[in-house]
Amino acid sequence: MARACSDARSCPFDDCDRVSPVENGLCRATRGLHATMSTLQSKVRPPEDRMKKSLVALIIACAAWLPPAAQGQIANVRLYGNLNLDFELVSGKQPDDRNPTVNRVSSNSSRFGLRGTEYLGRGQVAIFQIESSINGDTNAGNLGGRETFVGLQGDWGTLKLGRFLTPYDDILPIFGNAPTLTTSILSTAAVWAQGPLSKVQGGFDARLGNSLRYETPPLGGFLGELQYSSRDSSGNADGADNGDHTSELRHANVVSIGAFYNKGPLDLGIAYERNNNVRFANAGDDALSIAGAYDFGTIAGAVGLRVGAVYERLRYDTPTGDLKRDFWGFSATVPVGGGSIYAFWGHAANGKGGAVDGTAIGGLTKGADSACDQWELSYSYPLSLRTLIYAGYVRLNNRANAGYGFNINDYSTAAGARPTGYVVGMAHFF
């Protein structure tokens, strides 16, 4: 329960337990002025009433002036970001049947951002963030193209408007590995959620503009999230993930909902996402994903172990019927030598449903020999609290009719290819 100020008459804020350091200083300063005024009043002799009144007026004027002055200072604004670059050796069969090994320098989800908060009183906080992508290997970038929003936060939860990933994406960290789950070709969203695809292509791991999102406050480890994206053309610079005029005329929208539990060694999540009229009129695509992880801590031989698992069902509408696919995967993280070894295996089953054989959306194809396995093994080592290095191996074993590829920094291949990559990289966070 919030604790009231020790002297409500002299405190300009409603809840001293929730104020910033600047506001706390203001509270103390104002109480100090009040105490000084009381002391002076007790010591001033009656013949000096005129001086006393002048001094009291001055103190009151100072106290009245302090809150507006502090309002401009209690906004907490900071810069942040990361640079994550690697050197890669990648290969995969091309349409002409060649399979050369290509070396690349890649920038992986590097970003630069500005975020801040402002205390509004009564436990309410205004929040904002402007996050831009930076390609450290080239001069490309996108101002405000990543997690960018404005919103309100309080005991009731968080409400924000802008451009951000959906609750469906919050399943990924449960079975992924923090240093490598979203970095480069090591991303575990290559097959899961059809991560390489934009929303209009049928992906379920896209960052959506024109979005409204609500998050509950943590309730004993539980957290609920709901997001709605209107897919309209207002201020549109990216029709693939934000929407366009054609989409808004057919009332296209995306609804994503997630429920999560994180307490102690246990981490659980379930998420559902629905794309209404997004790829074409009357198309209703949806995805359901369930994931869990358990950290066993130190076990036999003083070795730590965290295991994770995920299941996903994708379903698409097509002109000839529905197209469905199941996916499941398992992961393990083991601390070794001051760093962490991460291993992952995921399997996408053959495409099925009422659609005719050969119907394809992204890497998913209806019919036999359309399955895919993803293998990954990586090691990350922190050089400091803000800098880490990593190395890894990843391989996608597409069957003859499957066409899955890397998530971040895609490498084009032919159907049935087996994209393979070796990575050595470094990331710095600030």
Tab-separated table of C-alpha atoms in Angstrom:
chain	number	residue	atom	x	y	z
A	1	MET	CA	0.000	0.000	0.000
A	2	ALA	CA	1.285	3.470	-0.830
A	3	ARG	CA	2.614	5.500	2.076
A	4	ALA	CA	1.513	9.110	2.313
A	5	CYS	CA	3.999	11.909	2.819
A	6	SER	CA	4.936	12.607	6.418
A	7	ASP	CA	3.510	16.096	6.049
A	8	ALA	CA	0.675	16.203	3.538
A	9	ARG	CA	0.370	19.974	3.847
A	10	SER	CA	3.859	20.515	2.424
A	11	CYS	CA	4.071	17.684	-0.142
A	12	PRO	CA	3.211	18.571	-3.759
A	13	PHE	CA	2.873	14.891	-4.758
A	14	ASP	CA	0.106	12.433	-4.027
A	15	ASP	CA	2.220	9.332	-3.475
A	16	CYS	CA	5.748	9.750	-2.126
A	17	ASP	CA	6.524	6.059	-2.548
A	18	ARG	CA	6.229	6.402	-6.303
A	19	VAL	CA	8.035	9.635	-6.977
A	20	SER	CA	11.381	10.002	-8.709
A	21	PRO	CA	14.570	11.058	-6.879
A	22	VAL	CA	14.019	14.602	-8.112
A	23	GLU	CA	10.493	14.589	-6.713
A	24	ASN	CA	11.718	13.147	-3.434
A	25	GLY	CA	14.184	15.989	-3.266
A	26	LEU	CA	11.350	18.394	-3.907
A	27	CYS	CA	9.323	16.831	-1.105
A	28	ARG	CA	12.243	17.172	1.298
A	29	ALA	CA	12.965	20.718	0.197
A	30	THR	CA	9.343	21.766	0.577
A	31	ARG	CA	9.067	20.117	3.988
A	32	GLY	CA	12.296	21.865	4.933
A	33	LEU	CA	10.852	25.201	3.922
A	34	HIS	CA	7.722	24.460	5.912
A	35	ALA	CA	9.791	23.540	8.966
A	36	THR	CA	11.912	26.652	8.575
A	37	MET	CA	8.805	28.762	8.340
A	38	SER	CA	7.416	27.225	11.528
A	39	THR	CA	10.708	27.762	13.358
A	40	LEU	CA	10.969	31.345	12.257
A	41	GLN	CA	7.368	31.978	13.217
A	42	SER	CA	8.051	30.711	16.735
A	43	LYS	CA	11.199	32.824	17.109
A	44	VAL	CA	10.001	36.090	15.611
A	45	ARG	CA	8.975	38.619	18.300
A	46	PRO	CA	5.660	40.458	17.975
A	47	PRO	CA	7.327	43.806	17.146
A	48	GLU	CA	8.774	42.163	14.045
A	49	ASP	CA	5.443	41.013	12.588
A	50	ARG	CA	6.043	42.975	9.439
A	51	MET	CA	9.327	41.133	8.738
A	52	LYS	CA	7.730	37.810	9.619
A	53	LYS	CA	4.938	38.323	7.129
A	54	SER	CA	7.414	39.171	4.395
A	55	LEU	CA	9.498	36.090	5.151
A	56	VAL	CA	6.444	33.833	5.201
A	57	ALA	CA	5.295	35.252	1.877
A	58	LEU	CA	8.724	34.570	0.378
A	59	ILE	CA	8.754	30.963	1.611
A	60	ILE	CA	5.246	30.344	0.300
A	61	ALA	CA	6.226	31.802	-3.063
A	62	CYS	CA	9.260	29.497	-3.225
A	63	ALA	CA	7.153	26.465	-2.350
A	64	ALA	CA	4.626	27.367	-5.022
A	65	TRP	CA	7.397	27.803	-7.583
A	66	LEU	CA	9.156	24.471	-6.978
A	67	PRO	CA	6.636	21.960	-8.388
A	68	PRO	CA	6.400	23.514	-11.878
A	69	ALA	CA	10.180	23.748	-12.016
A	70	ALA	CA	10.523	20.101	-11.097
A	71	GLN	CA	7.962	18.959	-13.635
A	72	GLY	CA	10.450	19.500	-16.424
A	73	GLN	CA	13.100	17.519	-14.533
A	74	ILE	CA	11.212	14.418	-13.452
A	75	ALA	CA	11.108	13.019	-16.992
A	76	ASN	CA	13.628	10.171	-17.070
A	77	VAL	CA	15.105	10.018	-20.579
A	78	ARG	CA	17.985	7.805	-21.649
A	79	LEU	CA	19.772	6.581	-24.744
A	80	TYR	CA	20.282	2.862	-25.306
A	81	GLY	CA	21.053	0.369	-28.024
A	82	ASN	CA	23.343	-2.361	-29.249
A	83	LEU	CA	25.658	-3.186	-32.104
A	84	ASN	CA	25.704	-6.842	-33.065
A	85	LEU	CA	27.821	-7.892	-36.034
A	86	ASP	CA	29.175	-11.219	-37.176
A	87	PHE	CA	31.180	-12.972	-39.854
A	88	GLU	CA	29.314	-15.808	-41.563
A	89	LEU	CA	30.019	-18.673	-43.911
A	90	VAL	CA	26.744	-19.740	-45.531
A	91	SER	CA	25.746	-22.199	-48.230
A	92	GLY	CA	22.598	-23.623	-49.778
A	93	LYS	CA	21.555	-25.060	-53.132
A	94	GLN	CA	20.669	-22.448	-55.742
A	95	PRO	CA	18.020	-22.775	-58.486
A	96	ASP	CA	20.790	-23.693	-60.956
A	97	ASP	CA	21.929	-26.503	-58.617
A	98	ARG	CA	25.150	-24.731	-57.641
A	99	ASN	CA	25.967	-24.701	-53.921
A	100	PRO	CA	28.803	-22.249	-53.279
A	101	THR	CA	29.997	-21.232	-49.806
A	102	VAL	CA	29.549	-17.485	-49.350
A	103	ASN	CA	31.221	-15.346	-46.688
A	104	ARG	CA	29.291	-12.375	-45.319
A	105	VAL	CA	29.574	-9.659	-42.683
A	106	SER	CA	26.119	-9.089	-41.209
A	107	SER	CA	24.505	-6.692	-38.776
A	108	ASN	CA	21.983	-8.477	-36.580
A	109	SER	CA	19.101	-6.525	-35.073
A	110	SER	CA	21.456	-3.659	-34.188
A	111	ARG	CA	19.568	-0.659	-32.848
A	112	PHE	CA	19.725	2.816	-31.360
A	113	GLY	CA	16.945	4.110	-29.163
A	114	LEU	CA	15.636	6.833	-26.920
A	115	ARG	CA	13.190	5.995	-24.140
A	116	GLY	CA	11.766	7.858	-21.216
A	117	THR	CA	9.145	8.195	-18.516
A	118	GLU	CA	7.371	11.071	-16.849
A	119	TYR	CA	5.602	10.831	-13.511
A	120	LEU	CA	2.104	12.293	-13.818
A	121	GLY	CA	0.942	11.903	-10.231
A	122	ARG	CA	-1.341	9.431	-8.490
A	123	GLY	CA	0.879	6.538	-9.578
A	124	GLN	CA	0.459	7.234	-13.295
A	125	VAL	CA	3.476	7.346	-15.607
A	126	ALA	CA	3.751	8.477	-19.227
A	127	ILE	CA	6.130	6.322	-21.264
A	128	PHE	CA	7.660	6.687	-24.701
A	129	GLN	CA	10.263	5.026	-26.879
A	130	ILE	CA	11.775	5.724	-30.298
A	131	GLU	CA	13.876	2.814	-31.533
A	132	SER	CA	15.663	2.762	-34.872
A	133	SER	CA	17.406	-0.018	-36.739
A	134	ILE	CA	21.087	0.370	-37.570
A	135	ASN	CA	22.948	-1.782	-40.054
A	136	GLY	CA	26.482	-1.669	-38.747
A	137	ASP	CA	27.865	-3.349	-41.862
A	138	THR	CA	26.324	-0.799	-44.266
A	139	ASN	CA	24.866	2.686	-43.982
A	140	ALA	CA	21.262	1.476	-44.004
A	141	GLY	CA	18.823	2.149	-41.190
A	142	ASN	CA	15.237	3.009	-40.412
A	143	LEU	CA	14.384	5.852	-38.028
A	144	GLY	CA	11.711	4.717	-35.585
A	145	GLY	CA	11.290	1.460	-37.489
A	146	ARG	CA	11.631	-0.816	-34.472
A	147	GLU	CA	9.841	-0.675	-31.092
A	148	THR	CA	8.407	2.867	-31.137
A	149	PHE	CA	5.452	3.965	-29.030
A	150	VAL	CA	3.849	6.319	-26.519
A	151	GLY	CA	1.670	5.174	-23.640
A	152	LEU	CA	0.540	5.197	-20.030
A	153	GLN	CA	1.499	2.911	-17.155
A	154	GLY	CA	0.104	2.412	-13.668
A	155	ASP	CA	-1.143	-0.153	-11.166
A	156	TRP	CA	-3.803	-1.091	-13.721
A	157	GLY	CA	-1.198	-2.139	-16.325
A	158	THR	CA	0.331	-0.622	-19.458
A	159	LEU	CA	-1.383	0.821	-22.532
A	160	LYS	CA	0.601	1.959	-25.561
A	161	LEU	CA	0.151	2.949	-29.197
A	162	GLY	CA	2.722	2.683	-31.962
A	163	ARG	CA	4.777	0.026	-33.714
A	164	PHE	CA	5.999	-3.071	-31.909
A	165	LEU	CA	6.184	-6.852	-31.922
A	166	THR	CA	3.062	-8.757	-30.934
A	167	PRO	CA	2.397	-10.943	-27.865
A	168	TYR	CA	2.919	-13.943	-30.142
A	169	ASP	CA	6.596	-13.015	-30.406
A	170	ASP	CA	6.941	-13.186	-26.604
A	171	ILE	CA	6.785	-16.981	-26.867
A	172	LEU	CA	10.202	-16.968	-28.544
A	173	PRO	CA	12.423	-16.181	-25.506
A	174	ILE	CA	10.914	-19.088	-23.574
A	175	PHE	CA	12.526	-21.740	-25.762
A	176	GLY	CA	15.215	-19.513	-27.271
A	177	ASN	CA	18.557	-18.391	-25.921
A	178	ALA	CA	18.911	-14.711	-25.053
A	179	PRO	CA	22.257	-14.064	-26.780
A	180	THR	CA	21.387	-15.918	-29.975
A	181	LEU	CA	17.635	-16.381	-30.355
A	182	THR	CA	17.221	-13.219	-32.457
A	183	THR	CA	20.730	-12.803	-33.785
A	184	SER	CA	21.697	-13.483	-37.359
A	185	ILE	CA	21.082	-16.810	-39.000
A	186	LEU	CA	21.067	-18.451	-35.549
A	187	SER	CA	17.512	-17.196	-34.937
A	188	THR	CA	15.160	-19.930	-33.752
A	189	ALA	CA	12.291	-18.169	-35.563
A	190	ALA	CA	13.459	-19.393	-38.968
A	191	VAL	CA	10.779	-22.101	-39.139
A	192	TRP	CA	8.695	-21.280	-36.069
A	193	ALA	CA	6.078	-18.631	-36.949
A	194	GLN	CA	7.551	-18.397	-40.475
A	195	GLY	CA	9.749	-15.647	-39.056
A	196	PRO	CA	11.324	-14.450	-42.332
A	197	LEU	CA	7.905	-13.494	-43.790
A	198	SER	CA	6.257	-10.101	-43.496
A	199	LYS	CA	2.706	-9.968	-42.210
A	200	VAL	CA	1.199	-9.609	-45.687
A	201	GLN	CA	3.197	-12.679	-46.788
A	202	GLY	CA	1.799	-14.777	-43.930
A	203	GLY	CA	4.382	-14.387	-41.163
A	204	PHE	CA	3.519	-14.459	-37.462
A	205	ASP	CA	6.693	-12.904	-36.066
A	206	ALA	CA	6.346	-9.458	-37.637
A	207	ARG	CA	6.622	-6.033	-36.007
A	208	LEU	CA	3.317	-4.262	-36.663
A	209	GLY	CA	2.611	-0.569	-37.063
A	210	ASN	CA	-0.726	1.110	-36.301
A	211	SER	CA	-0.996	-0.969	-33.120
A	212	LEU	CA	-2.710	-0.620	-29.762
A	213	ARG	CA	-1.477	-2.868	-26.941
A	214	TYR	CA	-2.492	-3.550	-23.335
A	215	GLU	CA	-0.453	-5.484	-20.767
A	216	THR	CA	-1.720	-6.436	-17.332
A	217	PRO	CA	0.438	-5.766	-14.285
A	218	PRO	CA	2.313	-8.869	-13.052
A	219	LEU	CA	-0.058	-10.918	-10.895
A	220	GLY	CA	1.836	-13.529	-8.908
A	221	GLY	CA	3.985	-14.372	-11.907
A	222	PHE	CA	1.138	-14.153	-14.441
A	223	LEU	CA	1.038	-11.594	-17.247
A	224	GLY	CA	-1.595	-11.034	-19.932
A	225	GLU	CA	-1.093	-9.184	-23.228
A	226	LEU	CA	-3.518	-8.069	-25.950
A	227	GLN	CA	-2.660	-6.228	-29.173
A	228	TYR	CA	-4.716	-4.923	-32.080
A	229	SER	CA	-3.286	-3.637	-35.372
A	230	SER	CA	-5.626	-1.744	-37.699
A	231	ARG	CA	-3.656	-2.316	-40.948
A	232	ASP	CA	-4.441	1.196	-42.215
A	233	SER	CA	-2.641	3.647	-44.501
A	234	SER	CA	-2.211	6.483	-41.986
A	235	GLY	CA	1.417	7.630	-42.167
A	236	ASN	CA	2.242	4.403	-43.943
A	237	ALA	CA	5.812	3.747	-45.046
A	238	ASP	CA	5.716	-0.054	-44.997
A	239	GLY	CA	2.580	-1.638	-46.393
A	240	ALA	CA	3.855	-5.154	-45.733
A	241	ASP	CA	3.727	-4.883	-41.939
A	242	ASN	CA	1.725	-1.678	-41.333
A	243	GLY	CA	-1.125	-1.892	-43.835
A	244	ASP	CA	-2.252	0.175	-46.814
A	245	HIS	CA	-5.368	1.755	-48.311
A	246	THR	CA	-6.496	-1.469	-49.949
A	247	SER	CA	-6.184	-3.267	-46.614
A	248	GLU	CA	-8.151	-0.667	-44.674
A	249	LEU	CA	-10.957	-0.707	-47.243
A	250	ARG	CA	-11.423	-4.426	-46.589
A	251	HIS	CA	-11.115	-3.841	-42.818
A	252	ALA	CA	-7.936	-5.876	-42.474
A	253	ASN	CA	-6.604	-6.227	-38.929
A	254	VAL	CA	-4.442	-8.376	-36.692
A	255	VAL	CA	-5.359	-9.526	-33.184
A	256	SER	CA	-2.710	-11.102	-30.958
A	257	ILE	CA	-3.165	-12.317	-27.391
A	258	GLY	CA	-0.803	-13.992	-24.949
A	259	ALA	CA	-0.762	-15.316	-21.383
A	260	PHE	CA	2.519	-15.929	-19.585
A	261	TYR	CA	3.776	-17.244	-16.268
A	262	ASN	CA	7.283	-16.706	-14.964
A	263	LYS	CA	8.220	-17.504	-11.394
A	264	GLY	CA	11.291	-19.193	-10.005
A	265	PRO	CA	12.657	-21.829	-12.384
A	266	LEU	CA	9.408	-22.194	-14.377
A	267	ASP	CA	8.568	-20.227	-17.523
A	268	LEU	CA	5.312	-20.864	-19.440
A	269	GLY	CA	3.462	-19.153	-22.260
A	270	ILE	CA	0.577	-19.525	-24.670
A	271	ALA	CA	-0.205	-17.144	-27.525
A	272	TYR	CA	-2.718	-16.888	-30.342
A	273	GLU	CA	-2.670	-14.564	-33.351
A	274	ARG	CA	-5.314	-13.964	-36.010
A	275	ASN	CA	-4.779	-12.207	-39.350
A	276	ASN	CA	-8.128	-10.990	-40.646
A	277	ASN	CA	-8.308	-10.097	-44.373
A	278	VAL	CA	-4.561	-9.434	-44.390
A	279	ARG	CA	-3.224	-11.450	-47.351
A	280	PHE	CA	-6.464	-11.052	-49.322
A	281	ALA	CA	-10.158	-10.388	-48.704
A	282	ASN	CA	-11.921	-12.932	-46.474
A	283	ALA	CA	-8.653	-14.671	-45.568
A	284	GLY	CA	-8.473	-15.725	-41.939
A	285	ASP	CA	-4.998	-16.973	-41.013
A	286	ASP	CA	-4.180	-17.945	-37.445
A	287	ALA	CA	-1.392	-19.327	-35.291
A	288	LEU	CA	-1.311	-20.958	-31.863
A	289	SER	CA	1.884	-21.541	-29.913
A	290	ILE	CA	2.580	-23.064	-26.494
A	291	ALA	CA	6.009	-23.082	-24.857
A	292	GLY	CA	7.583	-23.938	-21.532
A	293	ALA	CA	11.005	-23.983	-19.927
A	294	TYR	CA	12.464	-25.127	-16.634
A	295	ASP	CA	15.774	-24.146	-15.091
A	296	PHE	CA	17.131	-27.039	-13.062
A	297	GLY	CA	19.945	-24.896	-11.699
A	298	THR	CA	23.049	-26.756	-10.604
A	299	ILE	CA	22.670	-30.510	-10.949
A	300	ALA	CA	25.043	-33.487	-10.842
A	301	GLY	CA	28.644	-32.513	-11.352
A	302	ALA	CA	27.882	-28.859	-10.629
A	303	VAL	CA	26.522	-28.385	-14.174
A	304	GLY	CA	23.575	-26.055	-14.724
A	305	LEU	CA	20.764	-26.949	-17.110
A	306	ARG	CA	17.750	-25.150	-18.599
A	307	VAL	CA	15.443	-27.026	-20.961
A	308	GLY	CA	12.676	-25.651	-23.155
A	309	ALA	CA	9.997	-26.931	-25.499
A	310	VAL	CA	7.572	-25.391	-27.993
A	311	TYR	CA	4.575	-26.480	-30.063
A	312	GLU	CA	2.922	-24.490	-32.849
A	313	ARG	CA	-0.006	-24.895	-35.245
A	314	LEU	CA	-0.263	-22.592	-38.276
A	315	ARG	CA	-3.381	-22.427	-40.438
A	316	TYR	CA	-3.899	-20.406	-43.627
A	317	ASP	CA	-6.879	-19.814	-45.878
A	318	THR	CA	-6.170	-20.398	-49.570
A	319	PRO	CA	-8.464	-20.255	-52.630
A	320	THR	CA	-8.571	-24.073	-52.708
A	321	GLY	CA	-8.931	-24.775	-48.979
A	322	ASP	CA	-7.001	-24.469	-45.745
A	323	LEU	CA	-3.260	-25.108	-45.370
A	324	LYS	CA	-2.000	-26.299	-41.974
A	325	ARG	CA	1.302	-27.193	-40.381
A	326	ASP	CA	2.500	-28.429	-36.996
A	327	PHE	CA	5.862	-27.546	-35.497
A	328	TRP	CA	7.594	-28.647	-32.311
A	329	GLY	CA	11.040	-28.120	-30.893
A	330	PHE	CA	13.303	-28.643	-27.884
A	331	SER	CA	16.182	-26.605	-26.497
A	332	ALA	CA	18.839	-26.906	-23.797
A	333	THR	CA	21.162	-24.321	-22.269
A	334	VAL	CA	24.203	-25.360	-20.233
A	335	PRO	CA	26.658	-22.949	-18.547
A	336	VAL	CA	30.220	-23.848	-19.531
A	337	GLY	CA	33.460	-21.975	-18.901
A	338	GLY	CA	31.802	-18.728	-17.908
A	339	GLY	CA	29.567	-18.756	-20.991
A	340	SER	CA	26.607	-20.803	-22.228
A	341	ILE	CA	26.165	-23.603	-24.729
A	342	TYR	CA	22.774	-23.541	-26.437
A	343	ALA	CA	21.359	-26.411	-28.503
A	344	PHE	CA	18.073	-26.446	-30.417
A	345	TRP	CA	16.178	-28.858	-32.635
A	346	GLY	CA	12.895	-27.992	-34.314
A	347	HIS	CA	10.729	-29.986	-36.714
A	348	ALA	CA	8.093	-28.665	-39.118
A	349	ALA	CA	5.782	-31.435	-40.296
A	350	ASN	CA	4.434	-31.830	-43.827
A	351	GLY	CA	1.849	-29.292	-44.933
A	352	LYS	CA	-1.691	-30.640	-44.776
A	353	GLY	CA	-5.313	-29.507	-45.073
A	354	GLY	CA	-7.855	-29.020	-47.844
A	355	ALA	CA	-5.596	-27.001	-50.158
A	356	VAL	CA	-4.373	-28.702	-53.304
A	357	ASP	CA	-0.929	-30.279	-53.226
A	358	GLY	CA	1.808	-27.823	-54.074
A	359	THR	CA	0.045	-24.812	-52.516
A	360	ALA	CA	2.784	-22.829	-50.780
A	361	ILE	CA	2.992	-19.922	-48.341
A	362	GLY	CA	6.556	-19.024	-47.476
A	363	GLY	CA	8.515	-22.175	-46.695
A	364	LEU	CA	5.330	-24.175	-46.040
A	365	THR	CA	4.035	-26.359	-48.877
A	366	LYS	CA	1.032	-28.704	-48.943
A	367	GLY	CA	1.832	-32.338	-49.589
A	368	ALA	CA	4.439	-35.021	-49.079
A	369	ASP	CA	8.138	-34.267	-48.586
A	370	SER	CA	7.459	-30.750	-47.278
A	371	ALA	CA	8.871	-31.191	-43.760
A	372	CYS	CA	11.946	-29.447	-42.365
A	373	ASP	CA	14.322	-29.847	-39.419
A	374	GLN	CA	16.299	-26.998	-37.886
A	375	TRP	CA	19.475	-27.748	-35.934
A	376	GLU	CA	21.482	-25.209	-33.980
A	377	LEU	CA	24.475	-25.287	-31.655
A	378	SER	CA	25.995	-22.077	-30.301
A	379	TYR	CA	28.242	-20.765	-27.554
A	380	SER	CA	28.099	-17.260	-26.101
A	381	TYR	CA	30.625	-15.775	-23.711
A	382	PRO	CA	30.270	-12.438	-21.866
A	383	LEU	CA	33.426	-10.325	-21.876
A	384	SER	CA	31.706	-7.893	-19.512
A	385	LEU	CA	28.215	-6.947	-18.397
A	386	ARG	CA	27.680	-5.197	-21.738
A	387	THR	CA	29.813	-7.068	-24.258
A	388	LEU	CA	29.633	-10.664	-25.447
A	389	ILE	CA	31.096	-12.810	-28.184
A	390	TYR	CA	29.459	-15.842	-29.736
A	391	ALA	CA	29.952	-18.590	-32.275
A	392	GLY	CA	27.442	-20.983	-33.746
A	393	TYR	CA	26.347	-23.497	-36.340
A	394	VAL	CA	22.874	-23.753	-37.893
A	395	ARG	CA	21.352	-26.015	-40.539
A	396	LEU	CA	17.894	-26.278	-42.081
A	397	ASN	CA	17.189	-29.689	-43.602
A	398	ASN	CA	14.386	-29.008	-46.075
A	399	ARG	CA	12.726	-31.990	-47.690
A	400	ALA	CA	12.314	-31.894	-51.470
A	401	ASN	CA	9.230	-29.629	-51.461
A	402	ALA	CA	10.006	-27.412	-48.455
A	403	GLY	CA	11.504	-23.936	-48.794
A	404	TYR	CA	12.367	-22.643	-45.318
A	405	GLY	CA	15.317	-20.288	-44.881
A	406	PHE	CA	17.218	-18.277	-42.276
A	407	ASN	CA	15.247	-15.675	-40.322
A	408	ILE	CA	17.616	-12.716	-39.852
A	409	ASN	CA	19.738	-11.957	-42.942
A	410	ASP	CA	18.050	-14.458	-45.221
A	411	TYR	CA	20.009	-16.389	-47.839
A	412	SER	CA	18.006	-17.286	-50.952
A	413	THR	CA	18.011	-20.947	-51.910
A	414	ALA	CA	16.011	-23.342	-54.061
A	415	ALA	CA	13.235	-25.594	-52.766
A	416	GLY	CA	14.638	-28.627	-51.017
A	417	ALA	CA	17.890	-26.853	-50.141
A	418	ARG	CA	19.680	-27.289	-46.848
A	419	PRO	CA	20.868	-23.809	-45.853
A	420	THR	CA	23.888	-24.101	-43.559
A	421	GLY	CA	25.818	-21.443	-41.709
A	422	TYR	CA	28.780	-20.899	-39.403
A	423	VAL	CA	28.869	-17.702	-37.359
A	424	VAL	CA	31.388	-15.805	-35.214
A	425	GLY	CA	30.115	-12.537	-33.805
A	426	MET	CA	30.302	-9.825	-31.177
A	427	ALA	CA	27.602	-7.722	-29.547
A	428	HIS	CA	27.915	-4.617	-27.381
A	429	PHE	CA	25.002	-3.170	-25.420
A	430	PHE	CA	24.819	0.404	-24.164
